[in-house]
mmCIF file of C-alpha atoms in Angstrom:
data_model
loop_
_atom_site.group_PDB
_atom_site.id
_atom_site.type_symbol
_atom_site.label_atom_id
_atom_site.label_comp_id
_atom_site.label_asym_id
_atom_site.label_seq_id
_atom_site.Cartn_x
_atom_site.Cartn_y
_atom_site.Cartn_z
ATOM 1 C CA MET A 1 0.000 0.000 0.000
ATOM 2 C CA LEU A 2 2.909 2.371 0.668
ATOM 3 C CA ALA A 3 4.173 1.604 -2.810
ATOM 4 C CA ILE A 4 0.749 2.230 -4.354
ATOM 5 C CA LEU A 5 0.444 5.581 -2.578
ATOM 6 C CA PHE A 6 3.973 6.539 -3.639
ATOM 7 C CA VAL A 7 3.146 5.924 -7.291
ATOM 8 C CA PHE A 8 -0.363 7.359 -6.903
ATOM 9 C CA PHE A 9 0.886 10.878 -6.183
ATOM 10 C CA SER A 10 3.328 10.729 -9.076
ATOM 11 C CA LEU A 11 0.329 10.214 -11.369
ATOM 12 C CA SER A 12 -1.590 13.279 -10.135
ATOM 13 C CA LEU A 13 -1.907 14.681 -13.668
ATOM 14 C CA HIS A 14 -3.768 11.650 -14.939
ATOM 15 C CA SER A 15 -7.533 11.538 -15.066
ATOM 16 C CA GLN A 16 -9.473 10.195 -12.094
ATOM 17 C CA SER A 17 -10.673 7.262 -14.172
ATOM 18 C CA GLY A 18 -7.092 6.471 -15.119
ATOM 19 C CA ILE A 19 -6.014 6.524 -11.489
ATOM 20 C CA GLU A 20 -8.993 4.365 -10.554
ATOM 21 C CA SER A 21 -7.986 1.805 -13.155
ATOM 22 C CA PHE A 22 -4.385 1.937 -11.988
ATOM 23 C CA LEU A 23 -5.329 1.295 -8.350
ATOM 24 C CA THR A 24 -7.626 -1.639 -9.141
ATOM 25 C CA PRO A 25 -5.912 -4.859 -7.982
ATOM 26 C CA SER A 26 -4.916 -7.295 -10.706
ATOM 27 C CA ASP A 27 -6.845 -10.565 -10.999
ATOM 28 C CA THR A 28 -3.681 -12.457 -11.901
ATOM 29 C CA VAL A 29 -0.005 -11.988 -11.161
ATOM 30 C CA ASN A 30 1.207 -8.822 -12.878
ATOM 31 C CA VAL A 31 5.024 -8.884 -12.973
ATOM 32 C CA PRO A 32 5.515 -5.151 -13.777
ATOM 33 C CA ARG A 33 3.260 -4.259 -10.859
ATOM 34 C CA LYS A 34 5.122 -6.639 -8.577
ATOM 35 C CA ASN A 35 8.421 -5.004 -9.577
ATOM 36 C CA THR A 36 6.853 -1.592 -8.930
ATOM 37 C CA VAL A 37 5.951 -2.708 -5.420
ATOM 38 C CA TYR A 38 9.461 -3.960 -4.691
ATOM 39 C CA ILE A 39 11.231 -0.882 -6.092
ATOM 40 C CA SER A 40 8.848 1.732 -4.687
ATOM 41 C CA GLU A 41 8.801 0.260 -1.201
ATOM 42 C CA SER A 42 12.595 -0.027 -1.194
ATOM 43 C CA VAL A 43 12.850 3.680 -2.080
ATOM 44 C CA PHE A 44 10.165 4.726 0.405
ATOM 45 C CA LEU A 45 11.461 2.680 3.328
ATOM 46 C CA GLY A 46 15.074 3.600 2.554
ATOM 47 C CA GLY A 47 14.109 7.279 2.621
ATOM 48 C CA THR A 48 12.241 6.708 5.878
ATOM 49 C CA LEU A 49 15.363 5.221 7.485
ATOM 50 C CA ILE A 50 17.405 8.226 6.343
ATOM 51 C CA GLY A 51 14.808 10.607 7.778
ATOM 52 C CA LEU A 52 14.657 8.652 11.030
ATOM 53 C CA ASN A 53 18.418 8.855 11.321
ATOM 54 C CA GLN A 54 18.251 12.645 10.903
ATOM 55 C CA LEU A 55 15.483 13.052 13.478
ATOM 56 C CA TRP A 56 16.613 10.565 16.077
ATOM 57 C CA TYR A 57 20.239 9.438 15.846
ATOM 58 C CA LYS A 58 22.422 12.060 14.168
ATOM 59 C CA ASP A 59 23.106 14.159 17.285
ATOM 60 C CA TYR A 60 24.288 11.221 19.396
ATOM 61 C CA PRO A 61 27.708 9.509 19.367
ATOM 62 C CA LYS A 62 28.145 6.005 17.970
ATOM 63 C CA SER A 63 29.397 2.935 19.801
ATOM 64 C CA SER A 64 30.062 -0.733 19.207
ATOM 65 C CA PHE A 65 26.927 -2.830 18.783
ATOM 66 C CA HIS A 66 25.386 -3.723 22.127
ATOM 67 C CA PHE A 67 22.143 -4.837 23.795
ATOM 68 C CA ILE A 68 20.390 -3.189 26.733
ATOM 69 C CA ASN A 69 17.433 -4.112 28.927
ATOM 70 C CA ASP A 70 15.008 -1.195 28.593
ATOM 71 C CA ASN A 71 11.816 -3.081 29.340
ATOM 72 C CA ASP A 72 11.024 -0.836 32.325
ATOM 73 C CA ASP A 73 11.571 2.420 30.451
ATOM 74 C CA TRP A 74 8.778 4.816 29.446
ATOM 75 C CA LEU A 75 6.141 2.522 30.993
ATOM 76 C CA GLN A 76 6.467 0.306 27.882
ATOM 77 C CA MET A 77 5.061 3.006 25.566
ATOM 78 C CA ASP A 78 7.989 2.457 23.203
ATOM 79 C CA LYS A 79 7.104 -1.242 22.996
ATOM 80 C CA ALA A 80 3.530 -0.357 22.022
ATOM 81 C CA GLY A 81 5.006 1.844 19.291
ATOM 82 C CA HIS A 82 7.054 -1.049 17.939
ATOM 83 C CA LEU A 83 3.991 -3.299 17.815
ATOM 84 C CA PHE A 84 1.965 -0.608 16.023
ATOM 85 C CA SER A 85 4.687 0.163 13.477
ATOM 86 C CA THR A 86 5.497 -3.433 12.621
ATOM 87 C CA TYR A 87 1.831 -4.361 12.243
ATOM 88 C CA HIS A 88 1.076 -1.595 9.767
ATOM 89 C CA LEU A 89 4.290 -1.966 7.791
ATOM 90 C CA GLY A 90 3.388 -5.621 7.349
ATOM 91 C CA ARG A 91 -0.191 -4.757 6.428
ATOM 92 C CA PHE A 92 0.858 -2.156 3.858
ATOM 93 C CA GLY A 93 3.366 -4.564 2.367
ATOM 94 C CA ALA A 94 0.786 -7.324 2.027
ATOM 95 C CA GLU A 95 -1.843 -4.988 0.550
ATOM 96 C CA SER A 96 0.684 -3.609 -1.922
ATOM 97 C CA LEU A 97 1.494 -7.077 -3.167
ATOM 98 C CA ALA A 98 -2.228 -7.875 -3.374
ATOM 99 C CA TRP A 99 -2.462 -5.004 -5.893
ATOM 100 C CA SER A 100 -0.033 -6.915 -8.120
ATOM 101 C CA GLY A 101 -2.224 -10.046 -8.097
ATOM 102 C CA ALA A 102 0.037 -12.092 -5.835
ATOM 103 C CA THR A 103 -1.381 -15.063 -3.937
ATOM 104 C CA LYS A 104 -2.479 -14.738 -0.310
ATOM 105 C CA LYS A 105 0.528 -16.730 0.869
ATOM 106 C CA GLN A 106 2.905 -14.460 -1.045
ATOM 107 C CA GLN A 107 1.205 -11.387 0.414
ATOM 108 C CA LEU A 108 1.563 -12.608 3.985
ATOM 109 C CA VAL A 109 5.176 -13.723 3.591
ATOM 110 C CA TYR A 110 6.151 -10.435 1.955
ATOM 111 C CA GLY A 111 4.236 -8.266 4.435
ATOM 112 C CA ALA A 112 5.640 -10.074 7.459
ATOM 113 C CA THR A 113 9.161 -9.811 6.042
ATOM 114 C CA VAL A 114 8.902 -6.094 5.206
ATOM 115 C CA GLY A 115 7.549 -5.132 8.629
ATOM 116 C CA PHE A 116 9.865 -7.224 10.753
ATOM 117 C CA VAL A 117 13.037 -6.581 8.720
ATOM 118 C CA PHE A 118 12.476 -2.806 8.591
ATOM 119 C CA MET A 119 12.009 -2.590 12.350
ATOM 120 C CA SER A 120 14.999 -4.886 12.868
ATOM 121 C CA VAL A 121 17.133 -2.379 10.931
ATOM 122 C CA VAL A 122 15.895 0.320 13.314
ATOM 123 C CA GLU A 123 17.001 -1.945 16.154
ATOM 124 C CA VAL A 124 20.461 -2.154 14.591
ATOM 125 C CA PHE A 125 20.564 1.667 14.572
ATOM 126 C CA ASP A 126 19.794 1.568 18.294
ATOM 127 C CA GLY A 127 22.479 -1.046 18.848
ATOM 128 C CA PHE A 128 25.193 1.173 17.381
ATOM 129 C CA SER A 129 24.101 4.281 19.311
ATOM 130 C CA SER A 130 25.826 5.033 22.609
ATOM 131 C CA GLU A 131 22.623 6.723 23.806
ATOM 132 C CA TRP A 132 20.536 3.570 23.398
ATOM 133 C CA GLY A 133 21.159 -0.062 22.512
ATOM 134 C CA ALA A 134 19.419 -2.936 20.795
ATOM 135 C CA SER A 135 16.576 -4.325 22.901
ATOM 136 C CA TRP A 136 15.166 -7.828 23.007
ATOM 137 C CA GLY A 137 11.965 -6.254 24.308
ATOM 138 C CA ASP A 138 11.693 -4.234 21.104
ATOM 139 C CA VAL A 139 12.375 -7.315 18.996
ATOM 140 C CA THR A 140 9.616 -9.175 20.861
ATOM 141 C CA ALA A 141 7.179 -6.284 20.289
ATOM 142 C CA ASN A 142 8.087 -6.339 16.584
ATOM 143 C CA ALA A 143 7.313 -10.048 16.426
ATOM 144 C CA VAL A 144 3.965 -9.524 18.183
ATOM 145 C CA GLY A 145 3.022 -6.788 15.713
ATOM 146 C CA THR A 146 3.833 -9.028 12.758
ATOM 147 C CA GLY A 147 2.042 -11.952 14.382
ATOM 148 C CA LEU A 148 -1.087 -9.883 15.062
ATOM 149 C CA TYR A 149 -1.496 -9.144 11.364
ATOM 150 C CA VAL A 150 -0.616 -12.577 10.002
ATOM 151 C CA SER A 151 -2.604 -14.544 12.590
ATOM 152 C CA GLN A 152 -5.827 -12.620 11.879
ATOM 153 C CA GLU A 153 -5.492 -13.247 8.156
ATOM 154 C CA LEU A 154 -4.941 -16.945 8.783
ATOM 155 C CA LEU A 155 -7.727 -17.231 11.356
ATOM 156 C CA TRP A 156 -10.416 -14.922 9.962
ATOM 157 C CA SER A 157 -9.191 -13.800 6.504
ATOM 158 C CA GLU A 158 -9.758 -10.221 7.705
ATOM 159 C CA GLN A 159 -8.443 -7.751 10.265
ATOM 160 C CA ARG A 160 -10.863 -7.541 13.166
ATOM 161 C CA ILE A 161 -8.410 -5.931 15.604
ATOM 162 C CA THR A 162 -6.400 -2.967 14.336
ATOM 163 C CA PRO A 163 -3.660 -1.135 16.266
ATOM 164 C CA LYS A 164 -4.144 2.629 16.003
ATOM 165 C CA PHE A 165 -2.376 5.773 17.151
ATOM 166 C CA SER A 166 -3.275 9.219 18.416
ATOM 167 C CA PHE A 167 -1.134 12.095 19.645
ATOM 168 C CA HIS A 168 -1.377 15.436 21.432
ATOM 169 C CA THR A 169 1.389 17.795 22.503
ATOM 170 C CA THR A 170 2.305 17.997 26.195
ATOM 171 C CA LYS A 171 4.140 20.318 28.570
ATOM 172 C CA TYR A 172 6.963 17.832 29.101
ATOM 173 C CA ALA A 173 8.682 18.276 25.739
ATOM 174 C CA ALA A 174 9.689 21.844 26.664
ATOM 175 C CA LEU A 175 11.501 20.520 29.748
ATOM 176 C CA ARG A 176 13.744 18.186 27.709
ATOM 177 C CA PRO A 177 13.499 19.101 24.029
ATOM 178 C CA ASN A 178 16.602 17.082 23.114
ATOM 179 C CA THR A 179 14.995 13.931 24.502
ATOM 180 C CA LEU A 180 11.271 14.541 23.997
ATOM 181 C CA GLY A 181 11.469 16.653 20.840
ATOM 182 C CA GLY A 182 11.933 20.312 20.028
ATOM 183 C CA SER A 183 9.462 20.462 17.143
ATOM 184 C CA TRP A 184 6.051 18.915 16.525
ATOM 185 C CA ASN A 185 7.366 16.196 14.194
ATOM 186 C CA GLU A 186 10.076 15.258 16.706
ATOM 187 C CA GLN A 187 7.589 15.174 19.575
ATOM 188 C CA LEU A 188 5.337 12.903 17.519
ATOM 189 C CA LEU A 189 8.124 10.307 17.653
ATOM 190 C CA LYS A 190 9.765 11.080 20.984
ATOM 191 C CA ASP A 191 7.242 12.412 23.502
ATOM 192 C CA TYR A 192 5.636 9.283 24.889
ATOM 193 C CA ASN A 193 3.475 11.415 27.203
ATOM 194 C CA GLY A 194 1.421 12.580 24.218
ATOM 195 C CA GLN A 195 1.100 9.241 22.474
ATOM 196 C CA THR A 196 -1.813 6.848 22.864
ATOM 197 C CA TYR A 197 -1.877 3.386 21.330
ATOM 198 C CA TRP A 198 -5.176 1.640 20.694
ATOM 199 C CA LEU A 199 -6.535 -1.764 19.819
ATOM 200 C CA SER A 200 -9.596 -0.983 17.719
ATOM 201 C CA LEU A 201 -12.076 -3.883 17.567
ATOM 202 C CA ASN A 202 -14.568 -4.071 14.731
ATOM 203 C CA LEU A 203 -17.854 -5.012 16.396
ATOM 204 C CA TYR A 204 -19.655 -6.310 13.320
ATOM 205 C CA SER A 205 -16.822 -8.728 12.542
ATOM 206 C CA PHE A 206 -17.452 -10.420 15.897
ATOM 207 C CA ALA A 207 -21.231 -10.400 15.417
ATOM 208 C CA LYS A 208 -21.877 -11.267 11.784
ATOM 209 C CA GLY A 209 -25.477 -10.728 10.738
ATOM 210 C CA SER A 210 -26.169 -8.178 13.477
ATOM 211 C CA LYS A 211 -27.512 -4.694 12.819
ATOM 212 C CA ILE A 212 -24.292 -3.050 14.014
ATOM 213 C CA PRO A 213 -22.890 -0.798 11.265
ATOM 214 C CA LYS A 214 -19.921 -2.546 9.707
ATOM 215 C CA TRP A 215 -17.624 0.440 10.303
ATOM 216 C CA VAL A 216 -18.272 0.924 14.045
ATOM 217 C CA ASN A 217 -15.372 -0.027 16.315
ATOM 218 C CA LEU A 218 -14.756 -0.174 20.051
ATOM 219 C CA ALA A 219 -11.252 1.041 20.932
ATOM 220 C CA LEU A 220 -9.156 0.133 23.968
ATOM 221 C CA GLY A 221 -6.293 2.560 24.516
ATOM 222 C CA TYR A 222 -3.088 2.710 26.525
ATOM 223 C CA GLY A 223 -1.060 5.800 27.361
ATOM 224 C CA ALA A 224 1.194 7.241 30.038
ATOM 225 C CA ASP A 225 1.914 10.624 31.556
ATOM 226 C CA GLY A 226 4.398 12.403 33.810
ATOM 227 C CA MET A 227 7.540 11.004 32.173
ATOM 228 C CA VAL A 228 10.569 13.237 31.622
ATOM 229 C CA SER A 229 13.006 10.338 31.302
ATOM 230 C CA GLY A 230 13.234 6.618 30.838
ATOM 231 C CA ASN A 231 13.176 4.628 34.048
ATOM 232 C CA SER A 232 16.869 3.708 33.898
ATOM 233 C CA GLU A 233 18.024 7.137 32.708
ATOM 234 C CA THR A 234 19.974 9.452 35.018
ATOM 235 C CA VAL A 235 18.720 13.050 35.083
ATOM 236 C CA SER A 236 19.198 16.087 37.311
ATOM 237 C CA PRO A 237 17.440 16.088 40.704
ATOM 238 C CA GLU A 238 15.188 18.916 39.474
ATOM 239 C CA LEU A 239 13.959 16.855 36.536
ATOM 240 C CA ALA A 240 13.767 13.658 38.582
ATOM 241 C CA ALA A 241 11.370 15.443 40.968
ATOM 242 C CA LEU A 242 9.003 16.036 38.036
ATOM 243 C CA ASN A 243 8.734 12.343 37.212
ATOM 244 C CA HIS A 244 5.247 11.241 38.241
ATOM 245 C CA ARG A 245 4.749 8.235 36.005
ATOM 246 C CA THR A 246 1.128 7.302 35.507
ATOM 247 C CA ARG A 247 -0.409 4.610 33.322
ATOM 248 C CA GLN A 248 -3.627 5.536 31.545
ATOM 249 C CA PHE A 249 -6.274 3.242 30.046
ATOM 250 C CA TYR A 250 -8.987 4.383 27.652
ATOM 251 C CA LEU A 251 -12.309 3.190 26.282
ATOM 252 C CA SER A 252 -13.699 4.924 23.210
ATOM 253 C CA LEU A 253 -15.576 4.534 19.958
ATOM 254 C CA ASP A 254 -13.754 4.457 16.646
ATOM 255 C CA VAL A 255 -14.328 4.011 12.919
ATOM 256 C CA ASP A 256 -12.843 1.276 10.749
ATOM 257 C CA LEU A 257 -12.398 3.229 7.535
ATOM 258 C CA THR A 258 -11.692 0.061 5.555
ATOM 259 C CA LYS A 259 -15.214 -1.196 6.351
ATOM 260 C CA ILE A 260 -16.909 1.810 4.736
ATOM 261 C CA ASN A 261 -18.618 0.522 1.618
ATOM 262 C CA THR A 262 -17.264 2.069 -1.587
ATOM 263 C CA ASN A 263 -16.430 0.876 -5.085
ATOM 264 C CA SER A 264 -13.754 3.559 -5.493
ATOM 265 C CA HIS A 265 -10.238 2.150 -5.275
ATOM 266 C CA ILE A 266 -8.971 5.697 -4.746
ATOM 267 C CA LEU A 267 -11.034 5.957 -1.565
ATOM 268 C CA LYS A 268 -10.104 2.427 -0.522
ATOM 269 C CA THR A 269 -6.419 3.357 -0.757
ATOM 270 C CA ILE A 270 -6.917 6.569 1.237
ATOM 271 C CA PHE A 271 -9.045 4.779 3.844
ATOM 272 C CA SER A 272 -6.420 2.054 4.238
ATOM 273 C CA VAL A 273 -3.644 4.571 4.890
ATOM 274 C CA PHE A 274 -5.637 6.661 7.382
ATOM 275 C CA ASN A 275 -6.956 3.603 9.202
ATOM 276 C CA THR A 276 -3.760 3.796 11.235
ATOM 277 C CA ILE A 277 -5.148 6.812 13.140
ATOM 278 C CA LYS A 278 -7.744 6.693 15.913
ATOM 279 C CA VAL A 279 -10.723 8.929 15.149
ATOM 280 C CA PRO A 280 -11.274 11.593 17.877
ATOM 281 C CA ALA A 281 -14.328 10.636 19.928
ATOM 282 C CA PRO A 282 -15.816 10.770 23.452
ATOM 283 C CA THR A 283 -13.556 8.731 25.710
ATOM 284 C CA LEU A 284 -13.450 7.317 29.220
ATOM 285 C CA GLU A 285 -10.065 7.355 30.942
ATOM 286 C CA VAL A 286 -8.962 5.307 33.925
ATOM 287 C CA SER A 287 -5.578 6.417 35.235
ATOM 288 C CA GLN A 288 -3.311 4.614 37.638
ATOM 289 C CA PHE A 289 -3.659 7.252 40.360
ATOM 290 C CA GLY A 290 -6.381 9.640 39.152
ATOM 291 C CA GLY A 291 -9.431 7.404 38.941
ATOM 292 C CA LEU A 292 -12.119 7.729 36.262
ATOM 293 C CA LYS A 293 -12.361 10.743 33.956
ATOM 294 C CA GLY A 294 -14.391 11.516 30.843
ATOM 295 C CA HIS A 295 -13.250 13.382 27.726
ATOM 296 C CA PHE A 296 -15.838 14.942 25.426
ATOM 297 C CA ILE A 297 -13.299 14.529 22.601
ATOM 298 C CA TYR A 298 -9.962 12.791 23.070
ATOM 299 C CA PHE A 299 -7.112 12.548 20.637
#
């Protein structure tokens, strides 16, 4: 799907009907399309790694490759991020290959490989950074993300449970901009206080034949707050005094964009890409120390 979107924007001067025809999956194996998927995703993911290096690693010294145990850091928010990223990279890879007419087995093998290998390369980046280190916890989260996608396809031939993401800026980034991000795009990656990860369950898929709209989802979210450092990180006493780590759990409604009925492959492509994001909606929050709280709209 990443490859399809990459090519889709390069064809912006073509007619809508031409784009629609282009995005329609092939009924049989189309070798030129398959090569387009391989080349486009290599370019896209390679560029993503370069951008990630610029945002995350370039300002820190290198070291010999090493492992660390960071499973207690950031209240496991980083592990949720690994699961989310690996799942969707695998999903996009599989859907891209489906566009070329590949078999279901080929789609799953390719998607699982793309997601897990890409995130493993990120882990290698961590391993050579003196600031971090490769983490078996991250590798495990990557495997769970890949397994969540593949297992649902094998069990149900559809995705009933979709990891999603939402983000809002927080006051903590200003306290440690080098660690939590100095700009919005850096904070999106680095400020775990503003991130929420969701498991969005499609209700109709679990109750076939019911009158529940096919696009209505129930979302279970996990977030954390009050973190200015990782648990094992040494900071100044002033910053350490601001650490009031709190786990947060959420219950909300959501929309599965891929379940919205449309014959337009343009819309299907757009819906697939944006189905990574949790739709803002009324939300109940249960925090570790603050009890129950309602949000009219939470994102």
